[in-house]
Coordinates of C-alpha atoms in Angstrom, one line a residue:
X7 CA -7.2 11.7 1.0
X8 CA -4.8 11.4 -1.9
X9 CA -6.0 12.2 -5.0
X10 CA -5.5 9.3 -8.2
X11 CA -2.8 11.2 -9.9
X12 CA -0.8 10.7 -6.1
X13 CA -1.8 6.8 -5.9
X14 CA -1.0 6.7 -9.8
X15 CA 2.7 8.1 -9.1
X16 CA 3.2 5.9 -5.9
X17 CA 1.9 2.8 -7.8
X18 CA 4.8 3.7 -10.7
X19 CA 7.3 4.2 -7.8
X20 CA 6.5 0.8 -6.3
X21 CA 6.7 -0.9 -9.7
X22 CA 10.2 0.5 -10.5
X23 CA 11.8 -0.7 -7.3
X24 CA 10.9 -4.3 -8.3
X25 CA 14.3 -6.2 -8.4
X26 CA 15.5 -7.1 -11.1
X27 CA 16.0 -10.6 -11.1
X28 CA 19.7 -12.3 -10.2
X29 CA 21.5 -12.4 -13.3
X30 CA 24.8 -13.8 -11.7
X31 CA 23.2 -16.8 -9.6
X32 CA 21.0 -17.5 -13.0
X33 CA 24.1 -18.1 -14.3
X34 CA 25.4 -20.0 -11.7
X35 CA 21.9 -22.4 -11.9
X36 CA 22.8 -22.8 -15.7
X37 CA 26.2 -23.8 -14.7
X38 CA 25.2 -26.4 -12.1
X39 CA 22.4 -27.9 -15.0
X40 CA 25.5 -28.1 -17.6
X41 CA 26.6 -30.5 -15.0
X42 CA 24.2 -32.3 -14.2
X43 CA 24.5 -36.6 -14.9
X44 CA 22.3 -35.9 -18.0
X45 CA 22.3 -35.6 -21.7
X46 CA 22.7 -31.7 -22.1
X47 CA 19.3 -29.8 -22.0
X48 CA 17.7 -33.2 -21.8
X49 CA 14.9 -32.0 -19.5
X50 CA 13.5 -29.4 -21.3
X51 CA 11.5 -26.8 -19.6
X52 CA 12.3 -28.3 -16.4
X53 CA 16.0 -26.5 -16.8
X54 CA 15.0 -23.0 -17.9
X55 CA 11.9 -23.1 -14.8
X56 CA 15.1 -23.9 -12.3
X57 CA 17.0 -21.6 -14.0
X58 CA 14.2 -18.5 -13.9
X59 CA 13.5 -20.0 -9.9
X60 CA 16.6 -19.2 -9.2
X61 CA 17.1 -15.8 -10.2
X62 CA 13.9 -14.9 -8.5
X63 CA 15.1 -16.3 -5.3
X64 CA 18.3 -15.7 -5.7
X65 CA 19.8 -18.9 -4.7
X66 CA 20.7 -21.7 -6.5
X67 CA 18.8 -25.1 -4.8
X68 CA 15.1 -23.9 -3.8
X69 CA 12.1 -25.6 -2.7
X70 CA 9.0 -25.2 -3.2
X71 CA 6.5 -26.4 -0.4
X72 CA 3.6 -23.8 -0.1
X73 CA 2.0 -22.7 -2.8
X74 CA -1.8 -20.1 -2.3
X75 CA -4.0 -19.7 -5.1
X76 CA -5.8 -16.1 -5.1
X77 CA -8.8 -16.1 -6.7
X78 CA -10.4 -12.6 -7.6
X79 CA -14.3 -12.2 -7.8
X80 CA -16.0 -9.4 -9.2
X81 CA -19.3 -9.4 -11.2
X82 CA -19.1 -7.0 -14.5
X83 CA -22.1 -4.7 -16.0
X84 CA -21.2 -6.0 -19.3
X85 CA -22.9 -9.5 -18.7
X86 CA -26.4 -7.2 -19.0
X87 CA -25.5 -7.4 -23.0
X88 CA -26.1 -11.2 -23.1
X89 CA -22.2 -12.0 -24.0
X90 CA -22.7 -15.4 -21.6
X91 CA -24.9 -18.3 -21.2
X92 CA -24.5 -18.5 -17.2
X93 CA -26.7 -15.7 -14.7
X94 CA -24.6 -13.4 -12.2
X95 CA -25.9 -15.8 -9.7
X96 CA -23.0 -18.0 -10.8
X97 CA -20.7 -15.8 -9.3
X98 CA -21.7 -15.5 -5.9
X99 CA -22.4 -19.7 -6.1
X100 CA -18.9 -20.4 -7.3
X101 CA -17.5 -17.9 -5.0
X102 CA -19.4 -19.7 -2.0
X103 CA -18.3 -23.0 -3.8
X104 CA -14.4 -21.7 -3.4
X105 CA -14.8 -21.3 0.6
X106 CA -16.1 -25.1 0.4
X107 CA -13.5 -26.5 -2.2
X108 CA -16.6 -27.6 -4.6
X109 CA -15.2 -25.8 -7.6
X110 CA -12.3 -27.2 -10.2
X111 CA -9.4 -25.0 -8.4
X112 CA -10.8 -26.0 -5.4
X113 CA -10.4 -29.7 -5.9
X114 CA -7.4 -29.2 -7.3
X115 CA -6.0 -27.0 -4.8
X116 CA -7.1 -30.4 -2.4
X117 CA -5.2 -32.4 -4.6
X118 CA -2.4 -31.2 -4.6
X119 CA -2.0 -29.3 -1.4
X120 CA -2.2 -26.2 -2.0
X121 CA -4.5 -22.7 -0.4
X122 CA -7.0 -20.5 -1.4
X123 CA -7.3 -16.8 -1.1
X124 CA -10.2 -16.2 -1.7
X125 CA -11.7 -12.0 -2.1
X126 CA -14.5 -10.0 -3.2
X127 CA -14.3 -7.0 -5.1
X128 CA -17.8 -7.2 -6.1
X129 CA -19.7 -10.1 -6.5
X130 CA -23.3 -8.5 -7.6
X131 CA -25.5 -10.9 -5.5
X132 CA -25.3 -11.1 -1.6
X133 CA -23.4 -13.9 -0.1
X134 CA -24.3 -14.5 3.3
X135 CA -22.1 -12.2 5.9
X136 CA -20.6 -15.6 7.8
X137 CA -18.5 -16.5 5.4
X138 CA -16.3 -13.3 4.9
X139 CA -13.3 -12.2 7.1
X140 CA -11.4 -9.1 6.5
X141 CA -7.9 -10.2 7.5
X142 CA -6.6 -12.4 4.6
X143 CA -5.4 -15.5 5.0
X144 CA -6.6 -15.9 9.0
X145 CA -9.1 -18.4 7.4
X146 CA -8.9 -19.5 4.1
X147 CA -12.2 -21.5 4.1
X148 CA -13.6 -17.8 4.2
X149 CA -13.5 -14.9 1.9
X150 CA -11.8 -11.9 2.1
X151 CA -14.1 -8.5 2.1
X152 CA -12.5 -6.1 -0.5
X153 CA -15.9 -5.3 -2.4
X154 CA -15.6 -1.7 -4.1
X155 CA -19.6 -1.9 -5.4
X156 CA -21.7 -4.7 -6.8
X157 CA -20.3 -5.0 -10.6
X158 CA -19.1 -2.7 -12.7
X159 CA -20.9 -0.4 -14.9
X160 CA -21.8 -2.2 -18.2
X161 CA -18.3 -0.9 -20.6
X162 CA -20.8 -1.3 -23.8
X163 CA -22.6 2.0 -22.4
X164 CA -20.1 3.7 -20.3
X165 CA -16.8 3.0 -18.4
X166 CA -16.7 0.1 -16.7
X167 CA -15.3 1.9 -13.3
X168 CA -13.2 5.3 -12.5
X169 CA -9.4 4.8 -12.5
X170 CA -10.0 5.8 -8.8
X171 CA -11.3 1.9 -8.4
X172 CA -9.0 0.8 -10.9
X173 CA -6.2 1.5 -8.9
X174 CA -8.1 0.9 -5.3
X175 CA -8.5 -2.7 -7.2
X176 CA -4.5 -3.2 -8.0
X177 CA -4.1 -2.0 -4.5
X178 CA -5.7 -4.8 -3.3
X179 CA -4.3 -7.6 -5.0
X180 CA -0.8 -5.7 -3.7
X181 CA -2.1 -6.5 -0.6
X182 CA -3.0 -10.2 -1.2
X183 CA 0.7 -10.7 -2.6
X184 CA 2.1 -9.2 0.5
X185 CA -0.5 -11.2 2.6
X186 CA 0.7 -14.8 0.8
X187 CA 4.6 -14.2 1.6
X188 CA 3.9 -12.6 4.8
X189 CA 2.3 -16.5 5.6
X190 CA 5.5 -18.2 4.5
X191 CA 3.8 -18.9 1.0
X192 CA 6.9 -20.0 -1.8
X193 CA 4.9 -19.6 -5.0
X194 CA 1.5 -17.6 -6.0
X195 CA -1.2 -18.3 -8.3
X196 CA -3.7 -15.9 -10.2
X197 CA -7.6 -17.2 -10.4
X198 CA -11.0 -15.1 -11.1
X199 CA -14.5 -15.9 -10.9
X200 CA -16.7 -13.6 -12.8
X201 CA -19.5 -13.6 -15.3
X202 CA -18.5 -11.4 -18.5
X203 CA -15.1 -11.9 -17.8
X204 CA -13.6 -13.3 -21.1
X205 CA -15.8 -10.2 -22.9
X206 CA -13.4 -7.3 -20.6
X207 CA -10.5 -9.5 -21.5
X208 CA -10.9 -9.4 -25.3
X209 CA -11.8 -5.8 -25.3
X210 CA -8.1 -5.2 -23.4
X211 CA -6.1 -7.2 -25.4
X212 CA -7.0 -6.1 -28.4
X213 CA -6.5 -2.6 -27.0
X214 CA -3.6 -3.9 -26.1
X215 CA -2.4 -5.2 -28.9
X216 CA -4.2 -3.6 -31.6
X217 CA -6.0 -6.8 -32.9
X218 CA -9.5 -6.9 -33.3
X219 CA -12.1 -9.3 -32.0
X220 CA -11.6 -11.8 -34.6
X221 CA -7.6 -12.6 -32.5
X222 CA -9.2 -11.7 -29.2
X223 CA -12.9 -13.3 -28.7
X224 CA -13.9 -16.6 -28.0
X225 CA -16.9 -17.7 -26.8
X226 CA -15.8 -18.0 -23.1
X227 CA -18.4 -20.6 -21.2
X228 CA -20.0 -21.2 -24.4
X229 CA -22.6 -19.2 -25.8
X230 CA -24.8 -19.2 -29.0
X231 CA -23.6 -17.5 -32.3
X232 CA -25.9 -14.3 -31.9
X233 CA -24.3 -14.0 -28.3
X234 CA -20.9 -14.1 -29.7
X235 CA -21.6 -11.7 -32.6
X236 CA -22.9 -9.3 -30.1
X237 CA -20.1 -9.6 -27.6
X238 CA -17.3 -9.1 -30.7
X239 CA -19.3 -6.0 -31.6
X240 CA -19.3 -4.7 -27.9
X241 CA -15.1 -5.4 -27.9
X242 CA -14.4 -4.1 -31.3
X243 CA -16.5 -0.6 -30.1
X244 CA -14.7 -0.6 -27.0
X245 CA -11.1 -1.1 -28.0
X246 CA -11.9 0.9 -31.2
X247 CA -10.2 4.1 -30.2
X248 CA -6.7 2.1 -29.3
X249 CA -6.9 -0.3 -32.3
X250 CA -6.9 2.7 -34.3
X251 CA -3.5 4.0 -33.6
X252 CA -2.1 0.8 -33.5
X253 CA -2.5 -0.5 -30.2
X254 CA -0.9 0.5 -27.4
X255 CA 1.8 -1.6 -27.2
X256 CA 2.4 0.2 -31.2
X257 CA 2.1 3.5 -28.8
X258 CA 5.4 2.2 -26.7
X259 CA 7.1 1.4 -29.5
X260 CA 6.6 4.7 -31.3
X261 CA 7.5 6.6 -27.7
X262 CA 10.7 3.8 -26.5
X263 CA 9.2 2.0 -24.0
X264 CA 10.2 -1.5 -24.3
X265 CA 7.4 -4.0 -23.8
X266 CA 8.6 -6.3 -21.2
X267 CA 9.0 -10.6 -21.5
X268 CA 9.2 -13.2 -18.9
X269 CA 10.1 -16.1 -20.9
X270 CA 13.5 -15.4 -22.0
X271 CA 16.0 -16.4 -19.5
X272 CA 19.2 -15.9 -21.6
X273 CA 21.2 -13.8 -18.7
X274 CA 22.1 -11.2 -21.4
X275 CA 18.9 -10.7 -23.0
X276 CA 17.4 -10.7 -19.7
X277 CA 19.7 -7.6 -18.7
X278 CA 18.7 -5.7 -21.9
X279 CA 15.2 -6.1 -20.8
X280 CA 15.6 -4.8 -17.2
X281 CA 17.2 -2.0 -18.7
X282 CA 13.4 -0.4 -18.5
X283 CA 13.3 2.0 -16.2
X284 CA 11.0 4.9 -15.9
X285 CA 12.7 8.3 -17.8
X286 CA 10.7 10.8 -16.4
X287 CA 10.8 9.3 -12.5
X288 CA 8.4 11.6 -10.5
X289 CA 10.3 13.2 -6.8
X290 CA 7.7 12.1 -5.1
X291 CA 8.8 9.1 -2.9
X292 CA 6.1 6.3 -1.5
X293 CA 7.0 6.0 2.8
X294 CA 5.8 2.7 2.9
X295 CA 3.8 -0.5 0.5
X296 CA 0.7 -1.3 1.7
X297 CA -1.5 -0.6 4.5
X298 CA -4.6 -1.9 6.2
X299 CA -5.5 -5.8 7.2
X300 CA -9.3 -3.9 7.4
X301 CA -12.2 -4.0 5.4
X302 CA -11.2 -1.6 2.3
X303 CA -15.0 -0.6 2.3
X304 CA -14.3 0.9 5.3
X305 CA -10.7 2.1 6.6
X306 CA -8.5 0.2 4.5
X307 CA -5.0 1.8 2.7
X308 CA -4.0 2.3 -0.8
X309 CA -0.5 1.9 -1.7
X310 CA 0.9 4.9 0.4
X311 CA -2.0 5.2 3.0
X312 CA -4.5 6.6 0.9
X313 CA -8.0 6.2 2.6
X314 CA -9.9 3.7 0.0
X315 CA -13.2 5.3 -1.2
X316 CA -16.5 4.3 0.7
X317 CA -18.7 1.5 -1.3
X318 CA -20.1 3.1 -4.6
X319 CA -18.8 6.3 -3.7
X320 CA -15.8 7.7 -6.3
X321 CA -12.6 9.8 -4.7
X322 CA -14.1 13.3 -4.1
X323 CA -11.1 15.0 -3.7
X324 CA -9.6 13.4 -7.1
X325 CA -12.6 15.4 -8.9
X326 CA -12.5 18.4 -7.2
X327 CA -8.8 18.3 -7.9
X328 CA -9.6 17.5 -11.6
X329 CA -6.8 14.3 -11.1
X330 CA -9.2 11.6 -13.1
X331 CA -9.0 13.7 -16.7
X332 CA -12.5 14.2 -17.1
X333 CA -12.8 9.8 -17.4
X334 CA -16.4 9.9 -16.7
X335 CA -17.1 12.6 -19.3
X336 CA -15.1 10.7 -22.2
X337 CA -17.3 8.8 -24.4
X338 CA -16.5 4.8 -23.8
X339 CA -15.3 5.1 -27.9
X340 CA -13.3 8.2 -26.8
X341 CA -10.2 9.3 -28.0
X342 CA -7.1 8.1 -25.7
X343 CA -4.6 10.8 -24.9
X344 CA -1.1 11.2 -27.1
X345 CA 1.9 9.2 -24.8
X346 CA 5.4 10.4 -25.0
X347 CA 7.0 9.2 -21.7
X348 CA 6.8 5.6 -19.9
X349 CA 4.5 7.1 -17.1
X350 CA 2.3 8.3 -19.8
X351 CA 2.2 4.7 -21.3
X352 CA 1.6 2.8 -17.8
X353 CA -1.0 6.1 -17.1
X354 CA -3.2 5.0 -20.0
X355 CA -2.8 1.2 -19.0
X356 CA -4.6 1.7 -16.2
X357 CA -7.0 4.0 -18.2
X358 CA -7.8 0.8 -20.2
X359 CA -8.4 -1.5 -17.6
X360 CA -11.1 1.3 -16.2
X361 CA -12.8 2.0 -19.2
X362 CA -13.2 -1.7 -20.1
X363 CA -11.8 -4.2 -17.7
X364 CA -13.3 -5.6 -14.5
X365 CA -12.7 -5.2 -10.5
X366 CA -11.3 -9.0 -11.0
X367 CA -9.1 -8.2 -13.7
X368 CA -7.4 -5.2 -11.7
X369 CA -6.8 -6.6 -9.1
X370 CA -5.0 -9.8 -10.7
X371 CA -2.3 -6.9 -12.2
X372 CA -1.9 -6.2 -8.8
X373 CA -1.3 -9.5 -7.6
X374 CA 1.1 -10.1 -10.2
X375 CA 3.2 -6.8 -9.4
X376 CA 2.5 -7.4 -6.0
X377 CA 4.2 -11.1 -6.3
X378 CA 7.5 -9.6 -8.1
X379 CA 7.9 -6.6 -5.6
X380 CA 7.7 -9.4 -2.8
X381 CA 10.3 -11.5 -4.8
X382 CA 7.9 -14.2 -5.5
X383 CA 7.4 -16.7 -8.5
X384 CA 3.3 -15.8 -10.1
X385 CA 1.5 -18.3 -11.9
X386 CA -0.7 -17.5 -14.5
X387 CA -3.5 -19.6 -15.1
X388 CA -5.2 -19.2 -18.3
X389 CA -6.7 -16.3 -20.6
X390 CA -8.0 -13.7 -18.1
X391 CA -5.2 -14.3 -16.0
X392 CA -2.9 -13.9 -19.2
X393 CA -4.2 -10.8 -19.8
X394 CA -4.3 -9.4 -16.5
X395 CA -0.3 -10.2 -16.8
X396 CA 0.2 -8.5 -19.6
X397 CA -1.6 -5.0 -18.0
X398 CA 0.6 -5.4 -15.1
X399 CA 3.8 -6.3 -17.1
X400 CA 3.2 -2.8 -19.0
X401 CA 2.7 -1.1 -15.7
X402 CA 5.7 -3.0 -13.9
X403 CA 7.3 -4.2 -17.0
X404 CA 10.3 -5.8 -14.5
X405 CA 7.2 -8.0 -13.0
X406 CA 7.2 -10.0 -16.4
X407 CA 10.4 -12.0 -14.9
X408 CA 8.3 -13.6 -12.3
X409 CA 5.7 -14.9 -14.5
X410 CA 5.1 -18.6 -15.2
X411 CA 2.8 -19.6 -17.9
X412 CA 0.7 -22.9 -16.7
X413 CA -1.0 -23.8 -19.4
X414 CA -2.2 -23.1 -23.2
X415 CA -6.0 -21.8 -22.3
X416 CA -8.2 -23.7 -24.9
X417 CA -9.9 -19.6 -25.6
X418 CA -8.9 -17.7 -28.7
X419 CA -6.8 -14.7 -27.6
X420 CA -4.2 -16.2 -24.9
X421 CA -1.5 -17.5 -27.4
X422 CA -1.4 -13.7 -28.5
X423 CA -1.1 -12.3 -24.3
X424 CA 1.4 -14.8 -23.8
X425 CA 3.1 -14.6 -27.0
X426 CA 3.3 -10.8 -25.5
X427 CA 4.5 -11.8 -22.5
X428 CA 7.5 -14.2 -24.0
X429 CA 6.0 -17.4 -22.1
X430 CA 5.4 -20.6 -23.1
X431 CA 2.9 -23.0 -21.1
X432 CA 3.6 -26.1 -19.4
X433 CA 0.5 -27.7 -20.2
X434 CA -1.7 -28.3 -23.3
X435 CA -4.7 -29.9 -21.9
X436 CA -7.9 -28.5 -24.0
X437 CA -8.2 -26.5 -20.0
X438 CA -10.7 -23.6 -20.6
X439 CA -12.4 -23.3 -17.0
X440 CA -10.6 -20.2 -15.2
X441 CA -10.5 -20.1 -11.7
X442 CA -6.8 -20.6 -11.5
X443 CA -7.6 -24.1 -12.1
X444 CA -3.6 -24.8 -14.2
X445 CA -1.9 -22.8 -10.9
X446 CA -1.9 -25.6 -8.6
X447 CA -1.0 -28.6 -11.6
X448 CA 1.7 -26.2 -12.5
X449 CA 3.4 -25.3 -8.9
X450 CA 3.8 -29.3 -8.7
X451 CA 6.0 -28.6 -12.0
X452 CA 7.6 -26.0 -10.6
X453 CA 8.5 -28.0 -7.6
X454 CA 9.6 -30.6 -9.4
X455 CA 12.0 -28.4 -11.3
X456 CA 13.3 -27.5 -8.1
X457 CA 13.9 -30.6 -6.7
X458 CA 15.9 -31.9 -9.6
X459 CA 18.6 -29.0 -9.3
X460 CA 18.7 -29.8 -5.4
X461 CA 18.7 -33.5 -5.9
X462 CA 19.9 -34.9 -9.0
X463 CA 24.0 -35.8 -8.8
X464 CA 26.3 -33.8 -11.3
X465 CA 28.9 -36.3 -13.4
X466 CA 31.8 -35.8 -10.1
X467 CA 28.6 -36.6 -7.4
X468 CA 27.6 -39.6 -9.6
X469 CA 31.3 -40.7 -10.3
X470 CA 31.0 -40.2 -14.3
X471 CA 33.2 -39.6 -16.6
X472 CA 31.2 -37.0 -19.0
X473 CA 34.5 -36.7 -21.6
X474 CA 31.8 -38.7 -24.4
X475 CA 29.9 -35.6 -24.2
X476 CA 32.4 -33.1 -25.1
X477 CA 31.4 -33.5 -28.9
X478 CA 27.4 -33.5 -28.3
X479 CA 27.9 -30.3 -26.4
X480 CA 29.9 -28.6 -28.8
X481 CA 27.7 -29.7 -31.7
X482 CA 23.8 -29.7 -32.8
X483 CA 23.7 -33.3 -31.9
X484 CA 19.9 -33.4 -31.0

């Protein structure tokens, strides 16, 4: 059994033979816009989403036809502090609901015709054993078995999980990526379903960032003003130790590691960003991506064929080997470790998301670096999803260029992950559900953008003479 340092290093590996995305065919998709039978840059967001498309794919015309919304469930201890209105028996409801296509992604998905993966890292209350199957996508009216334990520790007392399940959990939504383009899938969307979840977000972000729970904490499903006091406390104790030293995107900074961004598409700036790469690369070399189509509770894989951990149970070989730092010794306000090297930076990402994220919010990083080492376009939904981005753009910081931003989540902390993340929304609908609700309104966007590259005439198709615009397009006419 490999011990976490191993599955760390393989997880880097993975992450820095992500493709960059094409800048010479993004180039060529700007090209083909410019002449387009249109006023120049007349549609907006509809260009630069071709544009990005294209570089992802690496052709010019696309289409977009199938797109699969994952949807992560996982119950978290932190709900035991009262920091949400609804029981944990919403979880396991909703996540029954998402088989059924009762809930708002689900409806939406039925709308507008596209899929749910649905999995469970560790929905507290049972859910009856019929409705689970362990290969993904073989039924996706069922939901896929991935539980580590039934919820987290609560992170207001202790660590939320050991890096060990931290990484098992990015593992798995690695999988769930590779699963959706294995099944001819064009585009991916990120959901969740989990009580407490806005709390482990906050306390993340403002690790993250540095900001305290003022910038990072809403009041999620709604809760009462004593709740909401109490769940700022419990994210300003957690993220203390970070906040104090800036943040750790401050941390990068201070060491050279360039924060990643999505949203620019500018083919030079773009290069300078995918300049990142790793300085201190490790020798040793993953032999394959992902393994196991079986239940991870039992035989499943973990990035390199590393035997996942029985339910409950942590990685006995990473103790005896000493390869978790002590994590379940630190004091949940203890001090993070000095960072001088990128491996060190991504190292204590992950640290952060097991000291006070949630099963759900892992493994959404891994479906997002999952969807860019499989070359496929990631929608993010709204503010758990936003922040599970930005974790996984800081541990694959060439995934950012593969993320698109559905729309502006109505809770207090996303504009700051997505200002982060260089992104701008499509939507601004007051949307403040979750679920992955904006993924399926948004890959109709995206479609659309496609289908006006591939369809709309240029000026020569249409048989017009574009000399009038010579003077609009070399002036600020608009």
């Amino acid at each position: 059994m490999k011990t976490v340092e191993q599955q760390e290093l393989e997880l880097f590996e993975i992450a820095d033979r992500i493709d960059a995305v094409d800048q010479g065919i993004m180039k060529e998709a700007a090209d083909r816009q410019a002449c387009l039978a249109k006023p120049p840059g007349s549609l907006g967001g509809l260009e630069e989403i071709s544009i990005r498309i294209a570089g992802i794919t690496g052709k010019v015309l696309n289409k977009v036809q199938k797109g699969c919304v994952v949807v992560l469930c996982a119950d978290n201890g932190v709900a035991d502090e009262k920091v949400a209105s609804a029981p944990q028996s919403v979880t396991m409801a909703q996540t029954v609901n998402f088989t059924r296509r009762l809930t708002g992604v689900g409806a939406l998905s039925e709308s507008f015709g596209s899929e749910l993966l649905i999995v469970d890292l560790g929905v507290k209350h049972p859910i009856p054993r019929q409705l689970y199957d362990d290969v993904p996508l073989r039924d996706t009216h069922k939901i896929v078995d991935r539980r580590v334990r039934a919820a987290t520790s609560n992170l207001a007392k202790e660590p939320a999980m050991t890096k060990a399940e931290a990484l098992r959990c990015i593992a798995v939504g690695m999988e769930m990526a590779k699963a959706v383009k294995d099944h001819g899938f064009d585009i991916i969307g990120v959901g969740e379903m989990g009580i407490g979840n806005t709390t482990t977000s906050a306390a993340i972000l403002s690790a993250v960032t540095g900001k305290d729970s003022s910038f990072t904490c809403g009041k999620g499903g709604g809760i009462n003003e004593q709740s909401y006091r109490r769940k700022k406390e419990i994210v300003d104790a957690a993220s203390e130790p970070f906040r104090r030293k800036g943040g750790l995107l401050a941390v990068m900074k201070g060491c050279g590691v360039q924060a990643a961004s999505g949203g620019d598409f500018n083919p030079a700036a773009r290069a300078a960003l995918e300049d990142h790469v790793a300085a201190d690369a490790q020798t040793a070399r993953a032999d394959g991506e992902l393994g196991g189509q079986g239940r991870c509770a039992s035989v499943s894989e973990n990035f390199d064929g590393a035997q996942a951990v029985p339910d409950g149970d942590s990685d006995p070989d990473a103790q005896a080997a000493g390869s978790d730092v002590g994590f379940a010794s630190r004091a949940v306000g203890g001090e993070p470790k000095e960072l001088s090297s990128s491996s060190d930076v991504r190292s204590e990402m992950i640290e952060i998301l097991a000291r006070m994220g949630g099963f759900d919010i892992c493994a959404m990083a891994g479906v997002f670096i999952g969807a860019a080492r499989y070359r496929l376009p990631v929608v993010i939904d709204g503010y758990i999803s936003a922040v599970a981005a930005l974790a996984a753009s800081i541990i694959a910081p060439k995934a950012a260029s593969y993320m698109f931003a559905s729309h502006k989540s109505w809770e207090k902390g996303y504009e700051l992950a997505i200002q982060q993340l260089g992104l701008k929304p499509f939507l601004a609908l007051d949307m403040r559900l979750g679920e992955g609700s904006g993924c399926p309104i948004a890959f109709d966007i995206i479609k659309g953008a496609c289908d006006v590259m591939r369809n709309m005439a240029t000026f020569a198709e249409a048989e017009i003479n574009d000399d009038y615009l010579d003077e609009i397009r070399a002036g600020d006419c608009f």
